[in-house]
Amino acid sequence: MTVRRLTALRLRAVGAVLALVAGILAATIGTAGTAQAASSLPCDVYAAAGTPCVAAHSTTRALLASYSGALYQVKRLSDNATTNIGTLSAGGYANAAAQDSFCSGTECIITEIFDQSGKGNHLTIEGPGGNGGQDVGAIANALPVTAGGHKVYGVSVQAGVGYRDNSTNGIATGSRPEGTYMVTSGHHVDGNCCFDYGNAETNSKDTGNGHMDAVNFGTECWFSPCSGSGPWVMGDLENGLFAGGNGTNGNNTGNSSAFVTALLKNNGTSTYAIKDGNAQSGSLKTDYNGSLPTTGGYIPMSKEGAIVLGTGGDDSNWSDGSFFEGVMTSGYPTDAADNAVQADIVSVGYTQAAQTFPVTGTAYRLTNANSGKVLDAQNCGTANGTAVQLWASLGNTCQQWKFSSAGNGHYTITNVNSGTVLDDKNCGIGNGTATQLWSSLANTCQQWDVTPAGSHYTISNVNSGMTLDVTNCGTANGTLVRQWAQLDNACQQWDIAP
Ligand code: AHR
């Protein structure tokens, strides 16, 4: 063999090694690059990592770069007509202007949230279950936010609102692995069961431990003690909201950011992990990564493969929450993929629309949209426990109310005559719980959310998650004003004007 031939062979060998190294490097960088590229949305990331989405739901944006179909459907209550809201472009943001135009002058509700994964796992309004009645749709314009610089709407879940698909395709069953995340809000939560997104029972009933695998977010401390006051990202694995381990986990310290990434993954046979992150910045924190609960029924899991949004597996529907986007995967996602998804979520730049109404300090009358009567302190009472009712407008201060900020977008509502505040009686959480006047206690039972409902507003209690409601839709003077699960009717809607 000549020296030239030997050199050529050596060069070829060196070249081959270099090519191999370059190939590995390219593959490595390519994976990371793909995951973080602007065109690589959450389901592109999970697909590239070998754990494709089998459900992808959002009212704010496409979750795959190629997706240009409908995101969700709204129904107009004036004539029951429906329309689908799509994206502005493939892989882009929701066309909220189409919703505004279609719903102009009336109220719309979100009737369906389409699955972008191609599996057909669309969510429709949940029917009755083992522990809750027929649900209603979220009010379509109740949760305006900005994403990618565009005005879009999230799904505002109040007590009584829920979505479900009990007949799915490709969702994990039995002990098969899956990952789930949702983007939610730490400013719209409560301690009632159960603001969930993910795997649940196909018959809408509690069928036992291990029959659910849904990510939960809220302030319900199911397994005491919990660390701090939450809200926490937890795993609803059925008959328990698990902060990690067998339920309690001091490392799960909660996340009250305006936008929260809530993530749960479960390999079905031995391990689960919980992560949370500020969806506006930074990375994910691993709250738990270890054994599935050893308390019976969770090893192995018995996933059933339905999908629930906004309620528990048995339709326990007393919780509040906000939903902007979420996916479920086939397979247990890698941490690298989770991190890339979080980076993509942060790049969206979710921001809350500034709440400029009602103006704090202004004396308003609250006129019921069904009856035309106003919210009134019974007999102009000033004592704690004074009932709150409807009455024809009298122009006095017993019928005037001032809003002041209680933080996180919540309000305290003060009666101008008495100086006492609108209160959820005994901090009740059930349908029919009374409202009354009480001196200020600075607790969530005396805090209220004011959210758009078409051209009117709903007023809902932060503690109960219930909506300010007129008893039996009465119209007579003296009809008591109480709290009830959201019903999407005018008896629960109010005009707020001086
Ligand atoms: O695991 C918590 C809740 O318990 C489930 O969501 C519900 O099905 C049951 O009531």
PDB file of C-alpha atoms and ligand atoms in Angstrom, residues 131 193-194 196 201 205-206 212 222 236-241 311-316, ligand 1:
ATOM      1  CA  ASN A 131     -71.474  14.373  42.089  1.00  0.00           C
ATOM      2  CA  CYS A 193     -63.497  20.654  44.163  1.00  0.00           C
ATOM      3  CA  CYS A 194     -62.048  20.464  41.513  1.00  0.00           C
ATOM      4  CA  ASP A 196     -58.963  19.820  36.764  1.00  0.00           C
ATOM      5  CA  GLU A 201     -63.610   8.423  34.243  1.00  0.00           C
ATOM      6  CA  LYS A 205     -68.516   8.882  38.328  1.00  0.00           C
ATOM      7  CA  ASP A 206     -65.883   8.215  40.977  1.00  0.00           C
ATOM      8  CA  MET A 212     -57.980   9.723  37.170  1.00  0.00           C
ATOM      9  CA  TRP A 222     -56.865  17.656  50.419  1.00  0.00           C
ATOM     10  CA  ASP A 236     -56.027  14.515  40.864  1.00  0.00           C
ATOM     11  CA  LEU A 237     -55.502  10.765  40.821  1.00  0.00           C
ATOM     12  CA  GLU A 238     -59.052  10.224  42.175  1.00  0.00           C
ATOM     13  CA  ASN A 239     -60.124  10.444  45.780  1.00  0.00           C
ATOM     14  CA  GLY A 240     -57.372  12.905  46.441  1.00  0.00           C
ATOM     15  CA  LEU A 241     -55.545  15.966  45.193  1.00  0.00           C
ATOM     16  CA  THR A 311     -64.561  19.793  37.243  1.00  0.00           C
ATOM     17  CA  GLY A 312     -63.598  16.657  39.124  1.00  0.00           C
ATOM     18  CA  GLY A 313     -63.858  13.201  37.620  1.00  0.00           C
ATOM     19  CA  ASP A 314     -67.348  12.759  39.065  1.00  0.00           C
ATOM     20  CA  ASP A 315     -68.390  16.240  37.849  1.00  0.00           C
ATOM     21  CA  SER A 316     -67.759  17.877  41.233  1.00  0.00           C
TER      22      SER A 316
HETATM   23  O1  AHR B   1     -59.923  13.277  43.692  1.00  0.00           O
HETATM   24  C1  AHR B   1     -60.658  14.409  43.955  1.00  0.00           C
HETATM   25  C2  AHR B   1     -62.067  14.264  43.482  1.00  0.00           C
HETATM   26  O2  AHR B   1     -62.730  13.290  44.223  1.00  0.00           O
HETATM   27  C3  AHR B   1     -62.282  13.790  42.067  1.00  0.00           C
HETATM   28  O3  AHR B   1     -62.041  14.744  41.090  1.00  0.00           O
HETATM   29  C4  AHR B   1     -63.701  13.408  42.111  1.00  0.00           C
HETATM   30  O4  AHR B   1     -64.038  12.473  41.127  1.00  0.00           O
HETATM   31  C5  AHR B   1     -63.897  12.872  43.518  1.00  0.00           C
HETATM   32  O5  AHR B   1     -65.005  13.440  44.126  1.00  0.00           O
END
